[in-house]
mmCIF file of C-alpha atoms in Angstrom:
data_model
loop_
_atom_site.group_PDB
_atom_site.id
_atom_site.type_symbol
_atom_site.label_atom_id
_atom_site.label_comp_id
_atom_site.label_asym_id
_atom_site.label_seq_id
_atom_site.Cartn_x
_atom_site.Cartn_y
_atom_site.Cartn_z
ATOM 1 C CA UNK A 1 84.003 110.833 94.829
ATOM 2 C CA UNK A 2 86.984 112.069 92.874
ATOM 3 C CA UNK A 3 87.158 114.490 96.299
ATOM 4 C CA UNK A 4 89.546 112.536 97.834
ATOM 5 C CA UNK A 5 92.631 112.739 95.650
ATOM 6 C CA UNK A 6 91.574 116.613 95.273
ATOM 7 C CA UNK A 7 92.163 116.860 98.996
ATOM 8 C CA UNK A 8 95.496 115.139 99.241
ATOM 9 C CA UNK A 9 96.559 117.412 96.797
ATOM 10 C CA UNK A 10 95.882 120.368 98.629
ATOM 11 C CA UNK A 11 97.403 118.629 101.975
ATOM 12 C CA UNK A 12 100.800 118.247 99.940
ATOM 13 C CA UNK A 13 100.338 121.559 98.019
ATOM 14 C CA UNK A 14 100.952 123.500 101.658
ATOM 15 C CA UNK A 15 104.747 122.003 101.687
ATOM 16 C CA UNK A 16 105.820 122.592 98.511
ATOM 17 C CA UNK A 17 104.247 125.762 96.840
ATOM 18 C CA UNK A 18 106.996 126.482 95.328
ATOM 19 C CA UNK A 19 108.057 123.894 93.185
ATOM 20 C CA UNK A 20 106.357 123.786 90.350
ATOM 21 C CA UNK A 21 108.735 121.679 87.558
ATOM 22 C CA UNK A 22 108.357 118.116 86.745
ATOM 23 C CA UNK A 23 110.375 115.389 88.963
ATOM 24 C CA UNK A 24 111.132 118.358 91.585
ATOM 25 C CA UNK A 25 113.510 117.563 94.296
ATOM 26 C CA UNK A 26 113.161 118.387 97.849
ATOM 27 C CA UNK A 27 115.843 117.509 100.231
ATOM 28 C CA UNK A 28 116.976 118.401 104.218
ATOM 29 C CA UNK A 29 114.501 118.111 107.108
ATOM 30 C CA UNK A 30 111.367 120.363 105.663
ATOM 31 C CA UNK A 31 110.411 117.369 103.231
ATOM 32 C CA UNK A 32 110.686 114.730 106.609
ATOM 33 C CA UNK A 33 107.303 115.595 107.552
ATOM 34 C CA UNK A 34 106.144 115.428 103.458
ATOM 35 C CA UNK A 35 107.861 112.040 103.386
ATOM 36 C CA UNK A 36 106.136 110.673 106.989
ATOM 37 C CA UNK A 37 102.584 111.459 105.948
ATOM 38 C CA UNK A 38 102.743 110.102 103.069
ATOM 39 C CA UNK A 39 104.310 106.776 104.344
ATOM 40 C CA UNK A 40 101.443 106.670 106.730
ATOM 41 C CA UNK A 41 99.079 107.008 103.998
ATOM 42 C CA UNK A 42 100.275 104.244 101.880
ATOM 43 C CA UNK A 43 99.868 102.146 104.330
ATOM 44 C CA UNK A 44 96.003 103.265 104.680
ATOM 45 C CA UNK A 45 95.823 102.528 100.889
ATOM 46 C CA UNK A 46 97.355 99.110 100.997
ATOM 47 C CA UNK A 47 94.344 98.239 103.820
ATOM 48 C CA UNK A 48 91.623 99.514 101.019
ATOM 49 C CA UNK A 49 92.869 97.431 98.451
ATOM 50 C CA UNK A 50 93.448 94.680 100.859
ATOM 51 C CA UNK A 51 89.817 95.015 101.794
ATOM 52 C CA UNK A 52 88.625 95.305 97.861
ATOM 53 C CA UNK A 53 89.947 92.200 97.044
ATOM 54 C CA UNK A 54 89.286 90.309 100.186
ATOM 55 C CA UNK A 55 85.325 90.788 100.160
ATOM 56 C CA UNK A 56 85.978 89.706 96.138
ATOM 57 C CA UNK A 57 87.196 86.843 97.433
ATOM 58 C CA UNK A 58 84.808 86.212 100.526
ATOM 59 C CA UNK A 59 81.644 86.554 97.645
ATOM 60 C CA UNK A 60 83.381 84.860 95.136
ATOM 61 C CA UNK A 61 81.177 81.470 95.114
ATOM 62 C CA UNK A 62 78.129 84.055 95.293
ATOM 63 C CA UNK A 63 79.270 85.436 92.499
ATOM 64 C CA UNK A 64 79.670 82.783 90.231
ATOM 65 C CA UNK A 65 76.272 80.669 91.364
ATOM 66 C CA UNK A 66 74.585 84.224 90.684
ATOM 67 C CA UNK A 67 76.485 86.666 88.591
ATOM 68 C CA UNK A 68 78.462 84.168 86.136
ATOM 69 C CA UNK A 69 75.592 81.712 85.928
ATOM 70 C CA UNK A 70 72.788 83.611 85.086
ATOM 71 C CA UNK A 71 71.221 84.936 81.818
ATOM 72 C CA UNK A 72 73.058 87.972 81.147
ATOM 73 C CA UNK A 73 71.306 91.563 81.601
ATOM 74 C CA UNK A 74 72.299 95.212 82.277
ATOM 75 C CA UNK A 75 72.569 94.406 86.232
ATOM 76 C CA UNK A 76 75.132 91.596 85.286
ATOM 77 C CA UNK A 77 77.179 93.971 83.191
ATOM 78 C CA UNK A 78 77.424 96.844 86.183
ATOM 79 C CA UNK A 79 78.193 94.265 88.637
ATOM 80 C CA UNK A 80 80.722 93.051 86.572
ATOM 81 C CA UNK A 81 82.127 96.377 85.821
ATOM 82 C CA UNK A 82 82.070 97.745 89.440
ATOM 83 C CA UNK A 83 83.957 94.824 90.867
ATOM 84 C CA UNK A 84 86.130 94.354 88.379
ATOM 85 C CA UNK A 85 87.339 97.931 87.938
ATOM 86 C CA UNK A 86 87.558 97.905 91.965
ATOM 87 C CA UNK A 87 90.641 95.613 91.859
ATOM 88 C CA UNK A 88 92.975 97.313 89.578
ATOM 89 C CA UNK A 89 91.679 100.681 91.029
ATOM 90 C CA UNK A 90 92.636 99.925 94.185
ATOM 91 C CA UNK A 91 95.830 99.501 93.443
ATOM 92 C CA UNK A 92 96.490 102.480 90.817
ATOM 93 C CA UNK A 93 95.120 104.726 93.706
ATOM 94 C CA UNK A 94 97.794 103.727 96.024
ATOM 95 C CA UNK A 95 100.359 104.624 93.765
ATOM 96 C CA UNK A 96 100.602 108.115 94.613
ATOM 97 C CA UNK A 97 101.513 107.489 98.163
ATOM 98 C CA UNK A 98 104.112 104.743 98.160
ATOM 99 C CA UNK A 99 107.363 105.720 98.067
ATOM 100 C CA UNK A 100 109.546 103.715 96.948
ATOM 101 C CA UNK A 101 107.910 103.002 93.420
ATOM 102 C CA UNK A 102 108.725 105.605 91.038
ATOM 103 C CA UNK A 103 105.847 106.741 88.591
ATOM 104 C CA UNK A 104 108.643 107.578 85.875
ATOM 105 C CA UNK A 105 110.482 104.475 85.920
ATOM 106 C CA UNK A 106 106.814 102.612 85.248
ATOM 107 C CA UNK A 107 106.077 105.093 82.438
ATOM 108 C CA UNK A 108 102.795 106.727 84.291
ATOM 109 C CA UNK A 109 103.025 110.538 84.390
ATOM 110 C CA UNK A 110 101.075 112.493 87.141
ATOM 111 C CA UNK A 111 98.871 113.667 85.150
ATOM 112 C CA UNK A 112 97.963 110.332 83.022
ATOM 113 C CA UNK A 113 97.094 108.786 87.152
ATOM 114 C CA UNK A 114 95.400 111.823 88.257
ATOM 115 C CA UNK A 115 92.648 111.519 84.967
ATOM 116 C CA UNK A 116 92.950 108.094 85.327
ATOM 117 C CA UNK A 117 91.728 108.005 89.350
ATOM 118 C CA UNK A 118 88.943 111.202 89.139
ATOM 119 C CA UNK A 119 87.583 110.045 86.419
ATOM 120 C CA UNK A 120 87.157 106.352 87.194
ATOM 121 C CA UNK A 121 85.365 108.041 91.070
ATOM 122 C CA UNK A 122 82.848 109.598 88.546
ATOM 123 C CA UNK A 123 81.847 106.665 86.446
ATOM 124 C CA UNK A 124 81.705 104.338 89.087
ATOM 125 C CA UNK A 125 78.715 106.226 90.913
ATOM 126 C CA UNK A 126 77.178 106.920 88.387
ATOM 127 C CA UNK A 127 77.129 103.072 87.460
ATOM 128 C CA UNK A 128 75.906 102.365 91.100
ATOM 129 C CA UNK A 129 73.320 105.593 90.429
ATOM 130 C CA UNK A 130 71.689 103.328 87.745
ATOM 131 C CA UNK A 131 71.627 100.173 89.991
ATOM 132 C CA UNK A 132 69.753 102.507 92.364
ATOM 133 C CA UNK A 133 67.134 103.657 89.497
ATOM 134 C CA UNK A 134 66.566 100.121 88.797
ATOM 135 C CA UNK A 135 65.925 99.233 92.255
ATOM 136 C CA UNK A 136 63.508 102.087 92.864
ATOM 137 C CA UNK A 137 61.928 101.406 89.642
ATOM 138 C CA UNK A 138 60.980 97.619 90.625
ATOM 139 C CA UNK A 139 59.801 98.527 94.320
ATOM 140 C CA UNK A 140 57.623 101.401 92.658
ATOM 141 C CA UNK A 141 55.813 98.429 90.479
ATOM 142 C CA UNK A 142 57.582 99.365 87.145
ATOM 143 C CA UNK A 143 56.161 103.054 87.124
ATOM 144 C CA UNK A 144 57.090 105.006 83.914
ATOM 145 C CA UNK A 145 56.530 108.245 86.082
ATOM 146 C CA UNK A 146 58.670 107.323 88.441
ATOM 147 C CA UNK A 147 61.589 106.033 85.831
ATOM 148 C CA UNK A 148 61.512 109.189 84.033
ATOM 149 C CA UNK A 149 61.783 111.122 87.165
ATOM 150 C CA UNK A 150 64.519 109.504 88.323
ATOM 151 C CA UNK A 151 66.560 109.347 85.001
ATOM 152 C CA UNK A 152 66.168 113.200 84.590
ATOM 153 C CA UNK A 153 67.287 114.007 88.142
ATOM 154 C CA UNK A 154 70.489 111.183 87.750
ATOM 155 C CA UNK A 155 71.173 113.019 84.346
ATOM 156 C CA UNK A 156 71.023 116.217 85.751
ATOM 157 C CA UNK A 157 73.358 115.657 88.544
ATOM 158 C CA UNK A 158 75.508 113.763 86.893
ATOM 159 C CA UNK A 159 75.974 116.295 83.857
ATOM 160 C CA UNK A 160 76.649 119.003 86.157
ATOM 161 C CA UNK A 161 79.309 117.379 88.404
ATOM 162 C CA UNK A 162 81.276 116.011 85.256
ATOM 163 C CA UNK A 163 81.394 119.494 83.984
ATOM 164 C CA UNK A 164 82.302 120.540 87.196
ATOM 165 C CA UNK A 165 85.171 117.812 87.507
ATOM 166 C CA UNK A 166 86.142 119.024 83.396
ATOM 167 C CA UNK A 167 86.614 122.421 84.924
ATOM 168 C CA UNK A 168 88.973 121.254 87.913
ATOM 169 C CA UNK A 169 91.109 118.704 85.646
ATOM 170 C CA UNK A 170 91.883 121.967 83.030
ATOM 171 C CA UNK A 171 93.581 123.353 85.752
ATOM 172 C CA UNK A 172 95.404 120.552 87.891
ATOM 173 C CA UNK A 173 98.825 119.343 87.159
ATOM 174 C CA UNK A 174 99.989 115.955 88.173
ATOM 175 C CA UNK A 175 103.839 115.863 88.736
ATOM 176 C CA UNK A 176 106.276 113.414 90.841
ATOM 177 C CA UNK A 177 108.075 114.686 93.734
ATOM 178 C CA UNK A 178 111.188 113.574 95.462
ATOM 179 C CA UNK A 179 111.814 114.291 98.762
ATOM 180 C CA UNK A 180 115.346 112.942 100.386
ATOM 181 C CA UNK A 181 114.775 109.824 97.957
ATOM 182 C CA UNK A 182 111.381 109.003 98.545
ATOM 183 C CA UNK A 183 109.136 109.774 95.288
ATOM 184 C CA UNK A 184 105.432 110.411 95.920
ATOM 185 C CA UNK A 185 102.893 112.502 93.361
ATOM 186 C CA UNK A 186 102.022 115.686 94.453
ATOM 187 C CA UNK A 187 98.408 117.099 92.535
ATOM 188 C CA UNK A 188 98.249 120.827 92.069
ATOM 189 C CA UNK A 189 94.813 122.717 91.711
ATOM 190 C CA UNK A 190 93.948 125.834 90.262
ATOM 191 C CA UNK A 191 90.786 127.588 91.000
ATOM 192 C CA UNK A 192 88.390 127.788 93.893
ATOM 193 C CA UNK A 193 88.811 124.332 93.981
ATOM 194 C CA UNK A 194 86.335 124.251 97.352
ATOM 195 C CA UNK A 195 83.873 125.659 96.337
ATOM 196 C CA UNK A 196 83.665 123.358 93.429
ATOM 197 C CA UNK A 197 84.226 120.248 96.110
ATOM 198 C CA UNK A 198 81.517 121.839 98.337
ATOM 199 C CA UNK A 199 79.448 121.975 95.049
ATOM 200 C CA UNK A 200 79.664 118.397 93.665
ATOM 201 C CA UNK A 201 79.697 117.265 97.327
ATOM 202 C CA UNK A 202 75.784 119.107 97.286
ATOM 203 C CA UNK A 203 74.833 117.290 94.390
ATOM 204 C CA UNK A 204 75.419 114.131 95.630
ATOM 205 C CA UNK A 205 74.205 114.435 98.811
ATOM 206 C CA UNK A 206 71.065 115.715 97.264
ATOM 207 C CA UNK A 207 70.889 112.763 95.188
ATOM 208 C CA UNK A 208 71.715 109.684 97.816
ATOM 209 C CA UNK A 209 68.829 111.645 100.186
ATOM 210 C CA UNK A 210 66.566 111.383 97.323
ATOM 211 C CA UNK A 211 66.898 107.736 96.604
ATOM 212 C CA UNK A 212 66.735 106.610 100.099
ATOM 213 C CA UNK A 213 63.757 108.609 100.773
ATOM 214 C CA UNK A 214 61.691 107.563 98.042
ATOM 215 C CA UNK A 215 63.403 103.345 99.057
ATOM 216 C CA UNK A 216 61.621 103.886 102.510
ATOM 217 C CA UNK A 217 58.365 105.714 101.694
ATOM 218 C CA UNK A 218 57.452 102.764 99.086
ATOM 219 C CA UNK A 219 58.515 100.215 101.968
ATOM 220 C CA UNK A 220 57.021 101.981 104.619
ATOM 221 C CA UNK A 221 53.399 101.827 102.197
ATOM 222 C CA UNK A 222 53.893 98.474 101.493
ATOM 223 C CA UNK A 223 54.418 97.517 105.306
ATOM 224 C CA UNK A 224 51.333 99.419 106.318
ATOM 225 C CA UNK A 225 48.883 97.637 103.081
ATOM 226 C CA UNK A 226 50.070 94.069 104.083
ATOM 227 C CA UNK A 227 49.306 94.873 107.940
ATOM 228 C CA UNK A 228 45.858 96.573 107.428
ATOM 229 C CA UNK A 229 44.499 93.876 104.919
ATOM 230 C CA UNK A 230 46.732 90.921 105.656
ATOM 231 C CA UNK A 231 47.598 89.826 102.729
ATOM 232 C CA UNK A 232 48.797 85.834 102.394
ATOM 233 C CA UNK A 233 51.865 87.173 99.944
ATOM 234 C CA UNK A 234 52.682 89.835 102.647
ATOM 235 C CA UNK A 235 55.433 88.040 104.528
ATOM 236 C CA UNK A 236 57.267 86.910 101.152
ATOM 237 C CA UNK A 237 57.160 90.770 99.996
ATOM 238 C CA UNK A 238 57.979 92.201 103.027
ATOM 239 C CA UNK A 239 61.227 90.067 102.931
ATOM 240 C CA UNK A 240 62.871 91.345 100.315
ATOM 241 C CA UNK A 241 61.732 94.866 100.627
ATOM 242 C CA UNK A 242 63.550 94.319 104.126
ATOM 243 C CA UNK A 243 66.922 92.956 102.200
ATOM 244 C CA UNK A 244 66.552 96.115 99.740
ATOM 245 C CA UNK A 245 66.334 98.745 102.396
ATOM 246 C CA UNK A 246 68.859 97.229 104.585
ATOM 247 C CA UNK A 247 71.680 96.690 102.043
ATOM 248 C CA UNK A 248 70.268 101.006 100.709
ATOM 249 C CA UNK A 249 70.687 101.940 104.069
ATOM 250 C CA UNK A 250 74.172 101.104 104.640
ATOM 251 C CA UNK A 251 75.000 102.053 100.875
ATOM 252 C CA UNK A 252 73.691 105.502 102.372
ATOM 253 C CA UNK A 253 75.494 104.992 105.492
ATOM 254 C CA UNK A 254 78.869 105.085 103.982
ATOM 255 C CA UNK A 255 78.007 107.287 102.113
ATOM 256 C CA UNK A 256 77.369 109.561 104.713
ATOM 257 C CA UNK A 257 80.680 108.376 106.464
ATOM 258 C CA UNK A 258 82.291 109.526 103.286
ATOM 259 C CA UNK A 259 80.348 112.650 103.070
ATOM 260 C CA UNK A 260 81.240 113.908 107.054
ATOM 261 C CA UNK A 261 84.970 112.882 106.394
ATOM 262 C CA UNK A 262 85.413 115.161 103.361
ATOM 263 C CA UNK A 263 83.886 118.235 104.476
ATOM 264 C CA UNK A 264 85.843 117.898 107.840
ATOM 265 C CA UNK A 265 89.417 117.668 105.647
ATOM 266 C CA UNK A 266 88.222 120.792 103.928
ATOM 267 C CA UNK A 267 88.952 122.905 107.056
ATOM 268 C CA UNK A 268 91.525 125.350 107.105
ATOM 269 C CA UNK A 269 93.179 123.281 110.069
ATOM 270 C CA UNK A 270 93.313 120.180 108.536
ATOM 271 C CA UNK A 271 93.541 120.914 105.129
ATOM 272 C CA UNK A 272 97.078 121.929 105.602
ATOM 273 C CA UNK A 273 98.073 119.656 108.234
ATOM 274 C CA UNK A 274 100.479 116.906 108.073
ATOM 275 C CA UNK A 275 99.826 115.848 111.597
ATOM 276 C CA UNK A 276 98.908 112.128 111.771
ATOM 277 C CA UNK A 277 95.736 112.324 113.340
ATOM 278 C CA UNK A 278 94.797 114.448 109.722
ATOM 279 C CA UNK A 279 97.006 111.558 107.720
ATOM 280 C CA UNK A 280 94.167 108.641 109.534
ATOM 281 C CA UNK A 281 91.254 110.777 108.606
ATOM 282 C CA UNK A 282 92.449 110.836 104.978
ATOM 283 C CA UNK A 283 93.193 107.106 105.057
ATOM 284 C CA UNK A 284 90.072 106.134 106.717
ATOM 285 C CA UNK A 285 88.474 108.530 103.504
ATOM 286 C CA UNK A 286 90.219 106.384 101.313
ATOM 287 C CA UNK A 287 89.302 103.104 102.890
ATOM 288 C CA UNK A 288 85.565 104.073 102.839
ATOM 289 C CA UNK A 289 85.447 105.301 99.583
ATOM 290 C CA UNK A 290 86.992 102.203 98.371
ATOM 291 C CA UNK A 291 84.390 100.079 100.631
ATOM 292 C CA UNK A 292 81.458 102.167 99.379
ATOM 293 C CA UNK A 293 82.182 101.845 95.662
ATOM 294 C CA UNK A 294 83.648 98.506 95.312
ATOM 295 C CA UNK A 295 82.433 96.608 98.294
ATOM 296 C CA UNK A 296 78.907 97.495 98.741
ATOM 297 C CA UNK A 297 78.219 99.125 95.481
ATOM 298 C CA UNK A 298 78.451 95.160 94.149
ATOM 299 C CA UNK A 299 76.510 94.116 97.177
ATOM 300 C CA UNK A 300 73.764 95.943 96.228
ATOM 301 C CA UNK A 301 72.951 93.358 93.606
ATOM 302 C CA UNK A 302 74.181 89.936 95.097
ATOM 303 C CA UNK A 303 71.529 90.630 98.326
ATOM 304 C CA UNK A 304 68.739 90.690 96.056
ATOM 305 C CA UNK A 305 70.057 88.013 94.066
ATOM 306 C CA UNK A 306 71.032 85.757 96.996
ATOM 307 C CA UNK A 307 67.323 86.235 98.913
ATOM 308 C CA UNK A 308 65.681 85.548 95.338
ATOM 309 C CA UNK A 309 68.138 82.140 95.037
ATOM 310 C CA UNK A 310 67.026 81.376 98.428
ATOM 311 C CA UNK A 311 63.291 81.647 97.825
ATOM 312 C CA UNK A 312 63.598 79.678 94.835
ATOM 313 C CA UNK A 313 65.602 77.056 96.597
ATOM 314 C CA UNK A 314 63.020 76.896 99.925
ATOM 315 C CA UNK A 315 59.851 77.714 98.577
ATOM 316 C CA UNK A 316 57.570 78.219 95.040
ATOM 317 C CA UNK A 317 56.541 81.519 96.461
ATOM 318 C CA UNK A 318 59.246 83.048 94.174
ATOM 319 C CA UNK A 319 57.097 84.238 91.395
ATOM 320 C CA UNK A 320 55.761 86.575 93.701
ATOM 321 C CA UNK A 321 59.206 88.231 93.467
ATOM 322 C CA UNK A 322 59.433 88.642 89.741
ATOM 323 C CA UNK A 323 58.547 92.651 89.869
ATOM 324 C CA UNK A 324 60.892 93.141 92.504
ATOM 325 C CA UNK A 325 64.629 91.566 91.063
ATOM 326 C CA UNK A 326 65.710 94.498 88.986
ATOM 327 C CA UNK A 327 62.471 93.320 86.161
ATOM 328 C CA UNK A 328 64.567 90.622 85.171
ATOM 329 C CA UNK A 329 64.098 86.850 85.165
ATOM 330 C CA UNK A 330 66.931 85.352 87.221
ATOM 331 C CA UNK A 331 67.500 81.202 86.376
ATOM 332 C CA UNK A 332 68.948 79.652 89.456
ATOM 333 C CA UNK A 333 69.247 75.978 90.050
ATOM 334 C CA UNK A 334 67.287 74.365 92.690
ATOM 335 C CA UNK A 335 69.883 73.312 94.120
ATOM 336 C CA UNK A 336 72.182 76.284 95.062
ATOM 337 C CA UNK A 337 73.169 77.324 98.602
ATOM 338 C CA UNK A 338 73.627 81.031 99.071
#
């Protein structure tokens, strides 16, 4: 995830090369096509916070009927976390592209935001890579095969690509440029910082293909067992394994939105360009990385949580559903309205 700010970095490192000092000054027309881009980019990164905190605010009686007023449990605490880190993030990740706010006058150096932003796009998936183990653990009937599979493989990934991002942030440098009076924060990476981009960008992949491919196998079983013996319970179960696969597939959707988006910026064309149809593909990477982590990263929780709510509320089917809600017990009154 931390991809993104890597490849504005490299967009901005193509106009100024050689500057390499603290608060560096660029002035006359080369920086007027620095200074445009990044204008038009700040205005993509005001829309992802706008969207952030406008789906907080769209699920924010879901959130308290289901988040706030439940027993407490490890699910609460990562929702919690996600969307609540979302907010503020949102807003700290813009700050590199406006121009008008200087990051010396508010005390942040470059290099302070740019540890601040990559590493906050590593713990957040990896917080949304446990939701996902807990899912797959309840649809898989609480197998302790299948939970120590997963765990290795999310430990394994996740080891790897923080090394990886160690490696990058030893060698980047964080400094604030002005250009004709506009200040913006230009990132500068040492290395072959592609192929370690291309690498964690593998990783990932590999894992999000796992998790949705094991999601629909165990659905796909479970469709097939309730049709061919006709179970009375089948229509209750088949529900929410419907609601878990459909809010997992467009998880993996944006995901895969994300995924197309950052290996096309990685070209040589547009790597270096400062065109605008490059500046809207890096602010429609910035908008979807921002909906992926912080808009349906907390979604994947409240969907289960709202069906279960509803079942209580309509039905006393629900205990049916208690090896399916993340092996918790969820208390909601009977009479909520998701």
């Amino acid at each position: 995830m931390f991809i993104t700010v890597m490849l504005m970095g490299l967009a901005m490192r193509a106009l100024n090369d050689g500057i390499s000092s603290t608060n560096a000054i660029l002035n006359g027309p080369s920086s007027w096509p620095l200074i445009s881009s990044t204008v038009l980019l700040s205005y993509w990164s005001v829309a992802g916070s706008a969207v952030v905190l406008y789906d907080w605010v769209l699920t924010l009686r879901q959130e308290i009927e289901l988040i706030w007023n439940q027993r407490w449990s490890l699910m609460t605490v990562l929702y919690l976390i996600i969307r609540y880190i979302g907010i503020p993030f949102s807003v700290v990740n813009s700050l590199p592209s406006i121009t008008v706010i200087s990051l010396t006058d508010l005390g942040v150096s470059g290099n302070i935001l740019i540890y601040t932003i990559n590493g906050t796009n590593v713990v957040i998936p990896a917080m949304l890579s446990v939701i996902m183990i807990a899912r797959l653990h309840a649809m898989y009937q609480g197998s302790r095969m299948m939970l120590i599979f997963l765990v290795v493989i999310f430990l394994v990934v996740n080891i790897i690509c923080a090394v990886i991002m160690a490696i990058v942030l030893e060698h980047s440098v964080g400094e604030e440029l002005t250009a004709s009076g506009a200040y913006m924060c230009d990132f500068q990476y040492g290395g072959d910082v592609q192929l370690l981009i291309g690498m964690i960008w593998a990783f990932n992949s590999g894992w999000q293909v796992l998790t949705l491919c094991l999601s629909i196998w165990v659905a796909a079983k479970y469709f097939y067992n309730f049709r061919r013996l006709g179970l009375s319970t089948g229509s209750t179960i088949r529900d929410c394994f419907r609601v878990l696969i459909k809010s997992h597939v467009l998880y993996f959707a944006s995901f895969v939105c994300v995924s197309c988006l950052q290996s096309g910026l990685l070209s040589p064309e547009l790597e270096n360009s400062t065109s605008t149809g490059a500046q809207i593909l890096y602010g429609a990477l910035q908008i979807l990385v921002d909906v992926q982590m912080f808009v349906l990263g907390p979604r994947l929780i409240l969907s289960v949580r709202g069906y279960h709510a509803q079942l209580v509320t309509n039905s006393d089917a629900a205990t049916s559903m208690n090896s399916i809600v993340f092996q918790e017990r969820v208390y909601v009154p009977t009479s909520s309205i998701v």
